[in-house]
JSON list of C-alpha atoms in Angstrom, two decimals:
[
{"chain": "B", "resi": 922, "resn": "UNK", "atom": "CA", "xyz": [-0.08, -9.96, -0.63]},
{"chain": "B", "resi": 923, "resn": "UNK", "atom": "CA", "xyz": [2.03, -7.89, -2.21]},
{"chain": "B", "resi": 924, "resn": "UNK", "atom": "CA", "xyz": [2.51, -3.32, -1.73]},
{"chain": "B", "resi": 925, "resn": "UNK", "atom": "CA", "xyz": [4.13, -0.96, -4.10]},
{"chain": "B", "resi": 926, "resn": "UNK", "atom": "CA", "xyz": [5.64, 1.53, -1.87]},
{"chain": "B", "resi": 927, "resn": "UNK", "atom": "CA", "xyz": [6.24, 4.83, -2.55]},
{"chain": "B", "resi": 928, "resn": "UNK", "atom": "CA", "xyz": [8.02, 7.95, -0.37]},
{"chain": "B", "resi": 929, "resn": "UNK", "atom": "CA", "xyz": [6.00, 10.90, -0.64]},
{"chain": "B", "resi": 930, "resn": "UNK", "atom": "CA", "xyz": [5.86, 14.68, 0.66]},
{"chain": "B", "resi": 931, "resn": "UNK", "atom": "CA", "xyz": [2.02, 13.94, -0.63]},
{"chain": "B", "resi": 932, "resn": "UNK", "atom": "CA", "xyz": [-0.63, 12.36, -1.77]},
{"chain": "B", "resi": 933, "resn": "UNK", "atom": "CA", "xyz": [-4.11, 12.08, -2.27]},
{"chain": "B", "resi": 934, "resn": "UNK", "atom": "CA", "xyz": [-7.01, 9.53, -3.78]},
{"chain": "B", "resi": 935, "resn": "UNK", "atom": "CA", "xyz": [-9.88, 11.44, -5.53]},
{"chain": "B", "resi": 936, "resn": "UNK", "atom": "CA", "xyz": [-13.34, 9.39, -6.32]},
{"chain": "B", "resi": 937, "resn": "UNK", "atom": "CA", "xyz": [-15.57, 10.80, -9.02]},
{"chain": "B", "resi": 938, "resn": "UNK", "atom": "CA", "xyz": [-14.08, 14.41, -8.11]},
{"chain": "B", "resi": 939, "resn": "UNK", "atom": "CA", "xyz": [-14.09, 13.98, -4.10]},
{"chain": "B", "resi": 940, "resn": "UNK", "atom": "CA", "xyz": [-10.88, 13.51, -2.26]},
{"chain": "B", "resi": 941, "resn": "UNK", "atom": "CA", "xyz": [-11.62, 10.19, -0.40]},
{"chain": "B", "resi": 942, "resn": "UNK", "atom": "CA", "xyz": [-7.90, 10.06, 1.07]},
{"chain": "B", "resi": 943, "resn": "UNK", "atom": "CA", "xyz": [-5.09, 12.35, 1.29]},
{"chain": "B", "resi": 944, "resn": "UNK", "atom": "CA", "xyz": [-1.61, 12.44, 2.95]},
{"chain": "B", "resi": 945, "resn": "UNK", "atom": "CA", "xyz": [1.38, 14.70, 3.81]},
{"chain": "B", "resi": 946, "resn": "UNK", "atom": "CA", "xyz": [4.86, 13.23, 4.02]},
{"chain": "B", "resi": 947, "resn": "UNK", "atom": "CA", "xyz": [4.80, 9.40, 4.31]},
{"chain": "B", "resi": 948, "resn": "UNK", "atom": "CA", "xyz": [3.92, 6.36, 2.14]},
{"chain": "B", "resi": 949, "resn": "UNK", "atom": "CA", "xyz": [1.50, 5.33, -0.63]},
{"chain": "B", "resi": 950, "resn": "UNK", "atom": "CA", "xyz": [0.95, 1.73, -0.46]},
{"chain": "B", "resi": 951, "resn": "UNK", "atom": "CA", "xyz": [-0.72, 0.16, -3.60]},
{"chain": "B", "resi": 952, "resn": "UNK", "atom": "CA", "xyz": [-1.42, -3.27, -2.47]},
{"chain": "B", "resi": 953, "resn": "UNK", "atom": "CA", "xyz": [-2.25, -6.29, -4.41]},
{"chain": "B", "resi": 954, "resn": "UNK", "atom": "CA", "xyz": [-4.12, -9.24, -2.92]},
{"chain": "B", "resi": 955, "resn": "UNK", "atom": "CA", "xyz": [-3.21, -12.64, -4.18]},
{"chain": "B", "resi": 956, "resn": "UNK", "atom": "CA", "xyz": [-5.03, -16.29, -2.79]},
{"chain": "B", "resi": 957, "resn": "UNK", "atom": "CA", "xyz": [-4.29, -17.60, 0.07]},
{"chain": "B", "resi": 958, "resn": "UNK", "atom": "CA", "xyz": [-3.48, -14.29, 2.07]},
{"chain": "B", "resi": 959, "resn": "UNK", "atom": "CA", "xyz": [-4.83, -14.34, 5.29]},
{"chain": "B", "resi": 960, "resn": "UNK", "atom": "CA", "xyz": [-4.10, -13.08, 8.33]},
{"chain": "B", "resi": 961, "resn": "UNK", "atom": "CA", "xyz": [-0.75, -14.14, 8.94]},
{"chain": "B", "resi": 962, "resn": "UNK", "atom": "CA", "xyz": [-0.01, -12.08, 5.02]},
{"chain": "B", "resi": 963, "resn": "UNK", "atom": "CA", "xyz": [-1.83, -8.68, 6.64]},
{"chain": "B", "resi": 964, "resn": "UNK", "atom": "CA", "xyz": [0.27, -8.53, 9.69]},
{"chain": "B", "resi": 965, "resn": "UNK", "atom": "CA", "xyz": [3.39, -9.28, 8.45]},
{"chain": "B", "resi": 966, "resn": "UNK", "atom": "CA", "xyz": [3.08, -6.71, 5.48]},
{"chain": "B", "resi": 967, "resn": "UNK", "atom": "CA", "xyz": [1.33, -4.31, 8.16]},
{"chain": "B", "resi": 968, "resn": "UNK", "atom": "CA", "xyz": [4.54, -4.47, 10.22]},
{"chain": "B", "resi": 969, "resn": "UNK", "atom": "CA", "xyz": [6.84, -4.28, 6.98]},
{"chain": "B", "resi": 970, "resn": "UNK", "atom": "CA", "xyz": [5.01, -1.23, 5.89]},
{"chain": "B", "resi": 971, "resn": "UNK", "atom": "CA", "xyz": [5.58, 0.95, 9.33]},
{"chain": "B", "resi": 972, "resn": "UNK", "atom": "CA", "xyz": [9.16, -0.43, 9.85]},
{"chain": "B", "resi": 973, "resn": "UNK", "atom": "CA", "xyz": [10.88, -0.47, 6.51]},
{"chain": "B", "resi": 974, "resn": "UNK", "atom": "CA", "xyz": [13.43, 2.12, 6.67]},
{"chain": "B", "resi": 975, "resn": "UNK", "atom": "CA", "xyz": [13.17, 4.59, 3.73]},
{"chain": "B", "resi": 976, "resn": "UNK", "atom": "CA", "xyz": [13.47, 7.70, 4.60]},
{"chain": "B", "resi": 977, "resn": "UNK", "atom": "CA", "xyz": [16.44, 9.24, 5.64]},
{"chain": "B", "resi": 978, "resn": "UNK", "atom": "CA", "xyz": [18.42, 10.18, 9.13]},
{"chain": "B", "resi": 979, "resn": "UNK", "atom": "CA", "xyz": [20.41, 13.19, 10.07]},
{"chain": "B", "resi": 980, "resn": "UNK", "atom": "CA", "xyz": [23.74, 11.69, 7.48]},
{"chain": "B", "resi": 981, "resn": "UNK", "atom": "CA", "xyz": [21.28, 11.24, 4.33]},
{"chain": "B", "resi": 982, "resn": "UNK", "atom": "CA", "xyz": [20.96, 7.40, 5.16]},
{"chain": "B", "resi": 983, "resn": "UNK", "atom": "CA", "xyz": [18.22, 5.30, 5.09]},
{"chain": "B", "resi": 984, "resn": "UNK", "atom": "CA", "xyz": [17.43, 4.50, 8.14]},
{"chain": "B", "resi": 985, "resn": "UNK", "atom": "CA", "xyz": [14.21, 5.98, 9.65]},
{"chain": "B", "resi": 986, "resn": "UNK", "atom": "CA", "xyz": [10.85, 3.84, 9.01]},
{"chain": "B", "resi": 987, "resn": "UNK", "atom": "CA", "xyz": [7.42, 5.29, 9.06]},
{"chain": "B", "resi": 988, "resn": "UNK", "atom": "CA", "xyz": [6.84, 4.20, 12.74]},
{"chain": "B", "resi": 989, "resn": "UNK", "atom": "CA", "xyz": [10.16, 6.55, 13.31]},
{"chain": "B", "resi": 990, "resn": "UNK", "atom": "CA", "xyz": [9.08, 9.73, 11.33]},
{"chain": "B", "resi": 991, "resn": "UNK", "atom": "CA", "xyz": [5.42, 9.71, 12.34]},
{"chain": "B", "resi": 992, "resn": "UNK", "atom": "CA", "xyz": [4.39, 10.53, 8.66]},
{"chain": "B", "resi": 993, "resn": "UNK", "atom": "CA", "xyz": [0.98, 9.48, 7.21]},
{"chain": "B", "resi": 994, "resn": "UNK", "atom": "CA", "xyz": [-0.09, 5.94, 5.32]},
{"chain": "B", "resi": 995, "resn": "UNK", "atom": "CA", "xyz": [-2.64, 5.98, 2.21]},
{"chain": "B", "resi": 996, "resn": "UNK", "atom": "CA", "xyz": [-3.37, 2.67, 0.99]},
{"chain": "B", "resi": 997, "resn": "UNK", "atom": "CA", "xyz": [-4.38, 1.77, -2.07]},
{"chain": "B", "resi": 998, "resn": "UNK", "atom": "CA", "xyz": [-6.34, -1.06, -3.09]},
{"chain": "B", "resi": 999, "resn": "UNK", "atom": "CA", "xyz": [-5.02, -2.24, -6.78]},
{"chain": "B", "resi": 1000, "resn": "UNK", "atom": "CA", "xyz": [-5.63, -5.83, -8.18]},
{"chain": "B", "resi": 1001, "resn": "UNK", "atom": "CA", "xyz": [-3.55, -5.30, -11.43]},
{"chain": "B", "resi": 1002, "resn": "UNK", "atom": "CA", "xyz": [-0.39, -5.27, -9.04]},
{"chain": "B", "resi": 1003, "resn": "UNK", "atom": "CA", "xyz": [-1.64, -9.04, -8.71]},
{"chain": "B", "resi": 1004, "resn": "UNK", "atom": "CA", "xyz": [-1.46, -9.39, -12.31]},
{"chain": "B", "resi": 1005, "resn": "UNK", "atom": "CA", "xyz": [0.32, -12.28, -14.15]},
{"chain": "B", "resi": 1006, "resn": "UNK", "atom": "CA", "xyz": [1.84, -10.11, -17.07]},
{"chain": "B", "resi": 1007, "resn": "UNK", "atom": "CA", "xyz": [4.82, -13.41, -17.66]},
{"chain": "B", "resi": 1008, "resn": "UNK", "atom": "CA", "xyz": [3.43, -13.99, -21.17]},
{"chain": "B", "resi": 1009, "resn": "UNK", "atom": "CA", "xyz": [1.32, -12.58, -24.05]},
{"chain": "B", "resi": 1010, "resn": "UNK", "atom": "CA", "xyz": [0.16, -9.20, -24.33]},
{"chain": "B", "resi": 1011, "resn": "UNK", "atom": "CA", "xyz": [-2.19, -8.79, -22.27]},
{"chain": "B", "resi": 1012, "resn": "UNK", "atom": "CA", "xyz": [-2.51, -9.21, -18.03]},
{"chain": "B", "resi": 1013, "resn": "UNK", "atom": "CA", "xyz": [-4.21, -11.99, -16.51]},
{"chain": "B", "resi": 1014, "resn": "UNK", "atom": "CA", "xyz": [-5.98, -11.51, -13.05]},
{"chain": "B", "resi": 1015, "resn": "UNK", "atom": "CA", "xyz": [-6.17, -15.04, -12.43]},
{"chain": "B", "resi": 1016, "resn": "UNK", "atom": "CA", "xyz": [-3.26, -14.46, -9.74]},
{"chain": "B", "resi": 1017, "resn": "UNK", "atom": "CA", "xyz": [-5.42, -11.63, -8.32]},
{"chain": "B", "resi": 1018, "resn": "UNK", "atom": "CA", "xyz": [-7.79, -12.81, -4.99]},
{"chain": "B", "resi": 1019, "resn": "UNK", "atom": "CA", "xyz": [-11.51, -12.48, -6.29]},
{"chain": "B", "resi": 1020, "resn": "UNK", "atom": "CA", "xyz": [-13.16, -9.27, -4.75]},
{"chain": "B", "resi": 1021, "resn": "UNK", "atom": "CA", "xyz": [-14.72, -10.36, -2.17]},
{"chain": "B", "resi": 1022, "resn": "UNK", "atom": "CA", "xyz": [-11.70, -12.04, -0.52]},
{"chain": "B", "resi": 1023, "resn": "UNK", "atom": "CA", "xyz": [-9.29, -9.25, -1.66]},
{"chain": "B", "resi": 1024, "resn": "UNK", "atom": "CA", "xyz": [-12.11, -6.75, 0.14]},
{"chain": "B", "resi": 1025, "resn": "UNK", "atom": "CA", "xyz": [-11.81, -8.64, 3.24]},
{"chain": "B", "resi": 1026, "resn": "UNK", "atom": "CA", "xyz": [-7.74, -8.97, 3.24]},
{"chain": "B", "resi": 1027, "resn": "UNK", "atom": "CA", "xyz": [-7.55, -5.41, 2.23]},
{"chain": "B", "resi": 1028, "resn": "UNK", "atom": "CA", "xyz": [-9.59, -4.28, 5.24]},
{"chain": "B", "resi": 1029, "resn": "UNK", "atom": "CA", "xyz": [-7.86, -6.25, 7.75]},
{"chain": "B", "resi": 1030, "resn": "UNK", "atom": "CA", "xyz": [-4.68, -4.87, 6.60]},
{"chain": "B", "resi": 1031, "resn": "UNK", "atom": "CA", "xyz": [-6.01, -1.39, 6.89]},
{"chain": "B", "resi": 1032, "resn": "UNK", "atom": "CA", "xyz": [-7.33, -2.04, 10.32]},
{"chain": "B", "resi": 1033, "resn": "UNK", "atom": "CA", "xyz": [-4.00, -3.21, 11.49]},
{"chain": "B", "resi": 1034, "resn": "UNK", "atom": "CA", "xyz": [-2.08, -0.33, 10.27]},
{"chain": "B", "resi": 1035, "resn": "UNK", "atom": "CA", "xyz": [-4.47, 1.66, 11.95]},
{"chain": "B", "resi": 1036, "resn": "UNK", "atom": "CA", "xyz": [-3.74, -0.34, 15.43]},
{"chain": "B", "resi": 1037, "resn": "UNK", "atom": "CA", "xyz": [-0.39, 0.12, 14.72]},
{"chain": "B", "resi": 1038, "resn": "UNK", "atom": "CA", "xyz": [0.38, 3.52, 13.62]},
{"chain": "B", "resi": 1039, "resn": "UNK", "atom": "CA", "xyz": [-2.22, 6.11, 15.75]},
{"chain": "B", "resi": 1040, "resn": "UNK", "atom": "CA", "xyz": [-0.87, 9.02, 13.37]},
{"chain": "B", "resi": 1041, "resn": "UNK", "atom": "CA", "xyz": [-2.99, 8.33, 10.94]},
{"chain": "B", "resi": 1042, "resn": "UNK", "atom": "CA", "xyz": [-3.32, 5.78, 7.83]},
{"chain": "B", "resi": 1043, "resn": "UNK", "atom": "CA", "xyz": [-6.10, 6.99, 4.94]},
{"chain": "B", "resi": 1044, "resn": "UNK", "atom": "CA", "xyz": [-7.23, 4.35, 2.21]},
{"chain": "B", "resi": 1045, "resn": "UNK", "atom": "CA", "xyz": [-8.64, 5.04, -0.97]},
{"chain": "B", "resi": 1046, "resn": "UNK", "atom": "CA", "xyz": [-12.61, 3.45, -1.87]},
{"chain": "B", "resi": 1047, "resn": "UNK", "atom": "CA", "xyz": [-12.41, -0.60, -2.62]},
{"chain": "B", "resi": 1048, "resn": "UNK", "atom": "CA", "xyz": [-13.20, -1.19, -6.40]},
{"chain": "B", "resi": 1049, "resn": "UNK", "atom": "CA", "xyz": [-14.04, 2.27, -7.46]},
{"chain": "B", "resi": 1050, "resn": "UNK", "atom": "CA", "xyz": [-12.20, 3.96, -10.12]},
{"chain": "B", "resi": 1051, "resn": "UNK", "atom": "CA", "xyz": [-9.61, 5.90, -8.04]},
{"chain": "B", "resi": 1052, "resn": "UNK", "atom": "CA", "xyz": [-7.89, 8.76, -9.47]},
{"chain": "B", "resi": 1053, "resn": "UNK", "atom": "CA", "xyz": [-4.42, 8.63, -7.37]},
{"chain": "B", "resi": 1054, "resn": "UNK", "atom": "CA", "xyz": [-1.84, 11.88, -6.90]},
{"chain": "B", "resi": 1055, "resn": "UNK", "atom": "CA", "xyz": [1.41, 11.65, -5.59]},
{"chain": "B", "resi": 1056, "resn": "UNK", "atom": "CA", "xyz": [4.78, 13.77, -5.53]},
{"chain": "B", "resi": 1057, "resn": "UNK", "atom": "CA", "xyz": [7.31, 10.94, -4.96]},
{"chain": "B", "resi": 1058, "resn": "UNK", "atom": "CA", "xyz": [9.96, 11.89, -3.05]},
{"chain": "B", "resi": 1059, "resn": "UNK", "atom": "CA", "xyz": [13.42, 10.49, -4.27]},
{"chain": "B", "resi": 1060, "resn": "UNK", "atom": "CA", "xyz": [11.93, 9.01, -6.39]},
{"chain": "B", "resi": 1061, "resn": "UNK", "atom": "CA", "xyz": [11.96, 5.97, -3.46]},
{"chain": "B", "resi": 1062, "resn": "UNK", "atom": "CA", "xyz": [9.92, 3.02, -5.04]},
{"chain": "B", "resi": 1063, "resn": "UNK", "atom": "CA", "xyz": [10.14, -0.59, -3.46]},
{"chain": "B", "resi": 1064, "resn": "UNK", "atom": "CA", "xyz": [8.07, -3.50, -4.14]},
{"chain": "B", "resi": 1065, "resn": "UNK", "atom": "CA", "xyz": [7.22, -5.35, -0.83]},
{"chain": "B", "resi": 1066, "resn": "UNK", "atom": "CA", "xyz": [5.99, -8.98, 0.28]},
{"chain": "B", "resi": 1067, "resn": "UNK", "atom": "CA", "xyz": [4.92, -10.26, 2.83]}
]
């Protein structure tokens, strides 16, 4: 299990023209399910997510996490951040979870980060085409495992 992390002042995940999920300042996760996550994966990224410290404190350090600043969480389902892209031209998905597995990681996840973080985490729709909008704010990127 893998998330692409990004700091944002916003963010927002349209479906065929309808805003399915939208934030204010926080993080956009885009999270990749590989086999063999499982519970033990979801929690640890779960935590990871709301207590990596990106954003900054009162001497422009960081040192706040998500927990701290009370923003908003968006996550992202995104299998081609699962990808194998070591050789050839072209990805291979083999290292992505099939869809039905990846559905049910992804959802645990999201219902832990919900447990965890009561002001509010939004998700985008599971296998639709998702049409994502962010303002990164930095830029702050970081590329998290479990």
């Amino acid at each position: 299990m893998l998330a692409l992390i990004q700091r944002v002042t916003q963010a927002q995940v349209t479906v065929e023209e309808t805003v399915v999920g939208a934030i204010g300042p926080g993080l956009l996760a885009l999270v990749g399910i590989e086999p063999g996550d499982g519970e033990a994966q979801a929690r640890r990224l779960a935590q990871r997510l709301l207590g990596y410290r990106v954003f900054e404190d009162a001497a422009g350090r960081m040192n706040r996490s998500l927990a701290d600043t009370g923003g908003g969480l968006l996550l992202v389902s995104q299998f081609t951040l699962a990808a194998d892209t070591r050789s050839g031209m072209r990805p291979s998905f083999s290292s992505a979870a099939p869809p039905e597995r990846a559905r049910r990681e992804f959802e645990r996840l999201v219902t832990l980060c919900r447990e965890l973080h009561p002001p509010g985490v939004e998700t985008g729709r599971f296998g639709a085409h998702m049409v994502v909008s962010l303002v990164n704010d930095g830029p702050v990127t970081f590329l998290l495992r479990p």
